[in-house]
């Protein structure tokens, strides 16, 4: 299984760091190109390589961790997806002087809009609810395991993402379809977004 990460900022690097800690190789890409990531990948750990976006996008599981305002541009010309999984770690909001401003989604789940844009991809929403620093830190916290929420309309894809989450040391809680994700997991508004939850045995 290969992993690609599109977006190498706070969240992309947090995901890559967890992959390195779990011994799972991953490629990571940004807007400026792989040479701009050389010192960053050295600090992320073994197995993490800088790549062009189109290379990272060929992985079996592709993370999208770019600003909402940039995702349309970031995925332009990528594919075909051929049933591969795309994990939407984005939050559909922009930051302004007055705080977070939700994007206009017409009442639809943000990940459904992402899925519309990526025909043939199996889109799963996950890795969006923790702040980057919490996501980057050891998921084995205080004797328990940190929780990541999963939602999407493709149940087998959700299960596959849950298995990856388990390999990374987190606990996956499957919320169900995109609409449940919109209500519970989506930021801003979802009550589980921003919650740093730890499950104890
Ligand atoms: N920060 C958090 O705590 C947090 C928590 C949960 C979810 N999120 C969500 O995660 C996503 C990323 O947030 P972030 O804080 O990691 O952002 P960030 O630190 O600003 O990083 C954004 C990354 O996206 C890349 N990028 C921008 N436009 C691109 C394009 N057109 N094509 C390819 N790559 C592009 C940037 O590349 P360059 O470096 O080359 O500019 C950069 O690597 C957002 O949707 C955010 O809502 C963030």
mmCIF file of C-alpha atoms and ligand atoms in Angstrom:
data_model
loop_
_atom_site.group_PDB
_atom_site.id
_atom_site.type_symbol
_atom_site.label_atom_id
_atom_site.label_comp_id
_atom_site.label_asym_id
_atom_site.label_seq_id
_atom_site.Cartn_x
_atom_site.Cartn_y
_atom_site.Cartn_z
ATOM 1 C CA UNK A 1 0.000 0.000 0.000
ATOM 2 C CA UNK A 2 1.415 3.400 -0.983
ATOM 3 C CA UNK A 3 0.521 6.695 0.664
ATOM 4 C CA UNK A 4 0.606 10.165 -0.916
ATOM 5 C CA UNK A 5 -0.009 13.444 0.892
ATOM 6 C CA UNK A 6 -0.996 16.562 -1.080
ATOM 7 C CA UNK A 7 -0.409 19.595 1.113
ATOM 8 C CA UNK A 8 2.712 19.788 3.254
ATOM 9 C CA UNK A 9 1.775 22.394 5.831
ATOM 10 C CA UNK A 10 0.694 21.836 9.433
ATOM 11 C CA UNK A 11 -1.672 18.941 8.744
ATOM 12 C CA UNK A 12 0.278 17.294 5.909
ATOM 13 C CA UNK A 13 3.420 17.253 8.023
ATOM 14 C CA UNK A 14 1.522 15.932 11.057
ATOM 15 C CA UNK A 15 0.176 13.040 8.953
ATOM 16 C CA UNK A 16 3.636 12.350 7.506
ATOM 17 C CA UNK A 17 5.176 12.332 10.974
ATOM 18 C CA UNK A 18 2.680 9.722 12.162
ATOM 19 C CA UNK A 19 3.369 7.620 9.038
ATOM 20 C CA UNK A 20 7.110 7.745 9.721
ATOM 21 C CA UNK A 21 6.588 6.762 13.368
ATOM 22 C CA UNK A 22 4.509 3.769 12.279
ATOM 23 C CA UNK A 23 7.082 2.739 9.650
ATOM 24 C CA UNK A 24 4.723 3.432 6.728
ATOM 25 C CA UNK A 25 6.458 5.114 3.754
ATOM 26 C CA UNK A 26 4.723 8.132 2.243
ATOM 27 C CA UNK A 27 5.338 10.778 -0.389
ATOM 28 C CA UNK A 28 4.431 14.376 0.376
ATOM 29 C CA UNK A 29 3.826 17.250 -2.060
ATOM 30 C CA UNK A 30 3.180 20.962 -1.885
ATOM 31 C CA UNK A 31 2.531 23.835 -4.250
ATOM 32 C CA UNK A 32 6.139 24.972 -4.641
ATOM 33 C CA UNK A 33 7.635 21.624 -5.579
ATOM 34 C CA UNK A 34 9.760 18.929 -3.914
ATOM 35 C CA UNK A 35 12.974 20.966 -3.644
ATOM 36 C CA UNK A 36 11.220 23.325 -1.208
ATOM 37 C CA UNK A 37 10.535 20.331 1.060
ATOM 38 C CA UNK A 38 14.055 18.899 1.366
ATOM 39 C CA UNK A 39 14.787 20.073 4.901
ATOM 40 C CA UNK A 40 11.203 19.382 6.026
ATOM 41 C CA UNK A 41 11.254 15.729 4.940
ATOM 42 C CA UNK A 42 14.550 15.180 6.726
ATOM 43 C CA UNK A 43 12.872 16.161 9.972
ATOM 44 C CA UNK A 44 9.720 14.115 9.365
ATOM 45 C CA UNK A 45 11.491 10.786 9.694
ATOM 46 C CA UNK A 46 12.571 7.772 7.654
ATOM 47 C CA UNK A 47 10.425 6.735 4.715
ATOM 48 C CA UNK A 48 8.974 10.183 3.942
ATOM 49 C CA UNK A 49 9.924 11.539 0.526
ATOM 50 C CA UNK A 50 9.182 14.828 -1.208
ATOM 51 C CA UNK A 51 7.356 14.432 -4.517
ATOM 52 C CA UNK A 52 5.577 16.287 -7.270
ATOM 53 C CA UNK A 53 1.805 16.497 -6.717
ATOM 54 C CA UNK A 54 1.107 14.212 -9.677
ATOM 55 C CA UNK A 55 3.385 11.541 -8.174
ATOM 56 C CA UNK A 56 1.821 11.729 -4.695
ATOM 57 C CA UNK A 57 -1.594 11.540 -6.387
ATOM 58 C CA UNK A 58 -0.766 8.100 -7.846
ATOM 59 C CA UNK A 59 -0.626 6.452 -4.407
ATOM 60 C CA UNK A 60 -3.161 3.851 -3.271
ATOM 61 C CA UNK A 61 -4.331 6.216 -0.532
ATOM 62 C CA UNK A 62 -4.049 9.967 -1.151
ATOM 63 C CA UNK A 63 -4.499 12.573 1.576
ATOM 64 C CA UNK A 64 -5.783 16.041 0.695
ATOM 65 C CA UNK A 65 -4.443 18.518 3.244
ATOM 66 C CA UNK A 66 -4.514 21.845 1.424
ATOM 67 C CA UNK A 67 -6.570 24.945 2.291
ATOM 68 C CA UNK A 68 -10.188 24.590 1.174
ATOM 69 C CA UNK A 69 -9.731 27.556 -1.149
ATOM 70 C CA UNK A 70 -6.915 25.670 -2.942
ATOM 71 C CA UNK A 71 -8.274 22.143 -3.334
ATOM 72 C CA UNK A 72 -9.894 22.716 -6.701
ATOM 73 C CA UNK A 73 -6.590 23.940 -8.079
ATOM 74 C CA UNK A 74 -4.561 21.272 -6.226
ATOM 75 C CA UNK A 75 -6.479 18.361 -7.784
ATOM 76 C CA UNK A 76 -6.834 19.834 -11.282
ATOM 77 C CA UNK A 77 -5.661 17.337 -13.886
ATOM 78 C CA UNK A 78 -5.068 14.522 -11.387
ATOM 79 C CA UNK A 79 -6.498 11.070 -11.875
ATOM 80 C CA UNK A 80 -7.823 8.771 -13.141
ATOM 81 C CA UNK A 81 -8.625 7.634 -9.617
ATOM 82 C CA UNK A 82 -9.768 4.117 -10.490
ATOM 83 C CA UNK A 83 -11.335 3.388 -7.107
ATOM 84 C CA UNK A 84 -8.367 4.590 -5.082
ATOM 85 C CA UNK A 85 -9.064 6.178 -1.691
ATOM 86 C CA UNK A 86 -8.767 9.933 -1.116
ATOM 87 C CA UNK A 87 -8.819 11.047 2.509
ATOM 88 C CA UNK A 88 -10.249 14.529 2.858
ATOM 89 C CA UNK A 89 -8.508 16.091 5.874
ATOM 90 C CA UNK A 90 -9.641 19.589 4.916
ATOM 91 C CA UNK A 91 -11.983 21.931 6.696
ATOM 92 C CA UNK A 92 -14.222 24.045 4.494
ATOM 93 C CA UNK A 93 -13.423 27.378 6.075
ATOM 94 C CA UNK A 94 -11.142 30.344 5.665
ATOM 95 C CA UNK A 95 -9.501 32.363 8.390
ATOM 96 C CA UNK A 96 -10.116 36.088 8.446
ATOM 97 C CA UNK A 97 -9.714 38.871 10.982
ATOM 98 C CA UNK A 98 -13.052 37.916 12.519
ATOM 99 C CA UNK A 99 -12.078 34.220 12.893
ATOM 100 C CA UNK A 100 -13.156 31.208 10.849
ATOM 101 C CA UNK A 101 -15.597 31.848 8.044
ATOM 102 C CA UNK A 102 -17.425 28.737 6.758
ATOM 103 C CA UNK A 103 -17.352 28.164 3.012
ATOM 104 C CA UNK A 104 -20.641 28.306 1.115
ATOM 105 C CA UNK A 105 -21.576 24.636 0.617
ATOM 106 C CA UNK A 106 -25.294 24.914 -0.126
ATOM 107 C CA UNK A 107 -26.016 22.702 2.885
ATOM 108 C CA UNK A 108 -24.051 19.785 1.435
ATOM 109 C CA UNK A 109 -21.285 17.862 3.219
ATOM 110 C CA UNK A 110 -17.928 19.378 2.215
ATOM 111 C CA UNK A 111 -16.468 15.955 1.407
ATOM 112 C CA UNK A 112 -19.323 15.313 -1.013
ATOM 113 C CA UNK A 113 -18.201 18.366 -2.968
ATOM 114 C CA UNK A 114 -14.673 16.934 -2.940
ATOM 115 C CA UNK A 115 -15.988 13.568 -4.152
ATOM 116 C CA UNK A 116 -17.898 15.302 -6.978
ATOM 117 C CA UNK A 117 -14.599 16.822 -8.096
ATOM 118 C CA UNK A 118 -12.769 13.445 -8.073
ATOM 119 C CA UNK A 119 -14.821 11.019 -10.165
ATOM 120 C CA UNK A 120 -13.774 7.423 -9.535
ATOM 121 C CA UNK A 121 -12.139 8.186 -6.172
ATOM 122 C CA UNK A 122 -13.501 6.714 -2.958
ATOM 123 C CA UNK A 123 -13.499 9.766 -0.694
ATOM 124 C CA UNK A 124 -13.411 9.399 3.082
ATOM 125 C CA UNK A 125 -13.400 12.272 5.554
ATOM 126 C CA UNK A 126 -10.847 11.798 8.360
ATOM 127 C CA UNK A 127 -7.858 13.482 10.054
ATOM 128 C CA UNK A 128 -9.709 16.835 10.070
ATOM 129 C CA UNK A 129 -10.901 17.075 13.672
ATOM 130 C CA UNK A 130 -7.644 17.403 15.635
ATOM 131 C CA UNK A 131 -5.485 20.484 15.668
ATOM 132 C CA UNK A 132 -2.216 19.835 13.877
ATOM 133 C CA UNK A 133 -0.090 19.679 17.035
ATOM 134 C CA UNK A 134 -2.345 17.011 18.568
ATOM 135 C CA UNK A 135 -2.427 15.035 15.330
ATOM 136 C CA UNK A 136 1.377 15.120 15.134
ATOM 137 C CA UNK A 137 1.906 13.917 18.683
ATOM 138 C CA UNK A 138 2.004 10.313 19.910
ATOM 139 C CA UNK A 139 -1.550 8.900 19.675
ATOM 140 C CA UNK A 140 -0.906 6.763 22.759
ATOM 141 C CA UNK A 141 -1.932 9.396 25.262
ATOM 142 C CA UNK A 142 -2.272 8.995 29.030
ATOM 143 C CA UNK A 143 -2.711 5.223 28.774
ATOM 144 C CA UNK A 144 -5.328 5.438 26.027
ATOM 145 C CA UNK A 145 -5.416 6.088 22.302
ATOM 146 C CA UNK A 146 -6.360 9.324 20.601
ATOM 147 C CA UNK A 147 -9.526 9.199 18.488
ATOM 148 C CA UNK A 148 -9.951 10.016 14.802
ATOM 149 C CA UNK A 149 -13.406 10.148 13.229
ATOM 150 C CA UNK A 150 -14.224 8.675 9.837
ATOM 151 C CA UNK A 151 -17.173 9.306 7.531
ATOM 152 C CA UNK A 152 -18.088 8.731 3.910
ATOM 153 C CA UNK A 153 -20.605 7.077 1.627
ATOM 154 C CA UNK A 154 -18.359 4.092 0.798
ATOM 155 C CA UNK A 155 -18.380 1.696 3.779
ATOM 156 C CA UNK A 156 -15.493 -0.566 2.616
ATOM 157 C CA UNK A 157 -13.342 2.545 2.036
ATOM 158 C CA UNK A 158 -14.175 3.772 5.540
ATOM 159 C CA UNK A 159 -13.086 0.389 6.905
ATOM 160 C CA UNK A 160 -9.812 0.559 4.981
ATOM 161 C CA UNK A 161 -9.117 4.033 6.372
ATOM 162 C CA UNK A 162 -10.015 2.796 9.858
ATOM 163 C CA UNK A 163 -7.416 0.023 9.483
ATOM 164 C CA UNK A 164 -4.777 2.584 8.492
ATOM 165 C CA UNK A 165 -5.762 4.736 11.486
ATOM 166 C CA UNK A 166 -5.378 1.697 13.746
ATOM 167 C CA UNK A 167 -1.900 0.980 12.288
ATOM 168 C CA UNK A 168 -0.932 4.560 13.099
ATOM 169 C CA UNK A 169 -1.877 3.967 16.748
ATOM 170 C CA UNK A 170 -5.115 5.983 16.850
ATOM 171 C CA UNK A 171 -8.635 4.674 17.438
ATOM 172 C CA UNK A 172 -11.035 5.121 14.513
ATOM 173 C CA UNK A 173 -14.685 5.899 15.226
ATOM 174 C CA UNK A 174 -16.842 5.341 12.167
ATOM 175 C CA UNK A 175 -19.654 7.897 12.059
ATOM 176 C CA UNK A 176 -21.312 6.612 8.884
ATOM 177 C CA UNK A 177 -22.077 8.455 5.681
ATOM 178 C CA UNK A 178 -21.127 11.957 4.524
ATOM 179 C CA UNK A 179 -24.323 13.419 5.939
ATOM 180 C CA UNK A 180 -23.479 12.131 9.431
ATOM 181 C CA UNK A 181 -19.994 13.532 8.930
ATOM 182 C CA UNK A 182 -21.486 16.909 7.992
ATOM 183 C CA UNK A 183 -23.540 16.966 11.174
ATOM 184 C CA UNK A 184 -20.879 15.713 13.588
ATOM 185 C CA UNK A 185 -17.367 15.954 12.155
ATOM 186 C CA UNK A 186 -17.364 18.913 9.817
ATOM 187 C CA UNK A 187 -15.703 22.145 10.910
ATOM 188 C CA UNK A 188 -17.039 24.639 11.711
ATOM 189 C CA UNK A 189 -20.242 23.509 13.380
ATOM 190 C CA UNK A 190 -19.814 19.780 14.000
ATOM 191 C CA UNK A 191 -19.642 19.065 17.734
ATOM 192 C CA UNK A 192 -16.743 16.592 17.292
ATOM 193 C CA UNK A 193 -14.550 18.974 15.279
ATOM 194 C CA UNK A 194 -11.712 20.274 17.413
ATOM 195 C CA UNK A 195 -12.281 17.711 20.174
ATOM 196 C CA UNK A 196 -9.086 15.954 21.289
ATOM 197 C CA UNK A 197 -10.624 12.711 22.534
ATOM 198 C CA UNK A 198 -8.771 9.745 24.020
ATOM 199 C CA UNK A 199 -10.343 6.304 24.343
ATOM 200 C CA UNK A 200 -9.258 4.276 27.339
ATOM 201 C CA UNK A 201 -9.261 0.486 27.384
HETATM 202 N N1 LIG B 1 -3.967 23.596 10.987
HETATM 203 C C1 LIG B 1 -4.796 22.804 11.675
HETATM 204 O O1 LIG B 1 -4.661 22.654 12.911
HETATM 205 C C2 LIG B 1 -5.877 22.045 10.937
HETATM 206 C C3 LIG B 1 -6.651 21.122 11.669
HETATM 207 C C4 LIG B 1 -7.595 20.351 10.982
HETATM 208 C C5 LIG B 1 -7.782 20.516 9.617
HETATM 209 N N2 LIG B 1 -7.039 21.455 8.949
HETATM 210 C C6 LIG B 1 -7.275 21.602 7.508
HETATM 211 O O2 LIG B 1 -6.154 21.042 6.823
HETATM 212 C C7 LIG B 1 -5.925 21.763 5.609
HETATM 213 C C8 LIG B 1 -4.486 22.255 5.608
HETATM 214 O O3 LIG B 1 -4.313 23.122 6.711
HETATM 215 P P1 LIG B 1 -2.827 23.526 7.159
HETATM 216 O O4 LIG B 1 -2.970 24.256 8.445
HETATM 217 O O5 LIG B 1 -1.954 22.322 7.088
HETATM 218 O O6 LIG B 1 -2.445 24.561 6.002
HETATM 219 P P2 LIG B 1 -1.014 25.185 5.671
HETATM 220 O O7 LIG B 1 -0.084 24.980 6.829
HETATM 221 O O8 LIG B 1 -1.264 26.548 5.177
HETATM 222 O O9 LIG B 1 -0.465 24.256 4.473
HETATM 223 C C9 LIG B 1 -1.120 24.228 3.248
HETATM 224 C C10 LIG B 1 -0.337 23.344 2.288
HETATM 225 O O10 LIG B 1 -1.096 23.261 1.105
HETATM 226 C C11 LIG B 1 -0.244 23.502 -0.004
HETATM 227 N N3 LIG B 1 -0.984 24.080 -1.114
HETATM 228 C C12 LIG B 1 -1.619 25.268 -1.181
HETATM 229 N N4 LIG B 1 -2.167 25.434 -2.386
HETATM 230 C C13 LIG B 1 -1.862 24.335 -3.100
HETATM 231 C C14 LIG B 1 -2.126 23.915 -4.423
HETATM 232 N N5 LIG B 1 -2.850 24.661 -5.276
HETATM 233 N N6 LIG B 1 -1.645 22.728 -4.833
HETATM 234 C C15 LIG B 1 -0.933 21.952 -3.981
HETATM 235 N N7 LIG B 1 -0.652 22.275 -2.716
HETATM 236 C C16 LIG B 1 -1.106 23.475 -2.290
HETATM 237 C C17 LIG B 1 0.793 24.469 0.522
HETATM 238 O O11 LIG B 1 1.919 24.436 -0.345
HETATM 239 P P3 LIG B 1 3.127 25.485 -0.187
HETATM 240 O O12 LIG B 1 3.773 25.162 1.149
HETATM 241 O O13 LIG B 1 4.002 25.222 -1.345
HETATM 242 O O14 LIG B 1 2.481 26.844 -0.176
HETATM 243 C C18 LIG B 1 1.044 23.900 1.892
HETATM 244 O O15 LIG B 1 1.979 22.846 1.842
HETATM 245 C C19 LIG B 1 -6.953 22.913 5.575
HETATM 246 O O16 LIG B 1 -8.044 22.520 4.782
HETATM 247 C C20 LIG B 1 -7.375 23.049 7.035
HETATM 248 O O17 LIG B 1 -8.678 23.545 7.177
HETATM 249 C C21 LIG B 1 -6.093 22.209 9.562
#
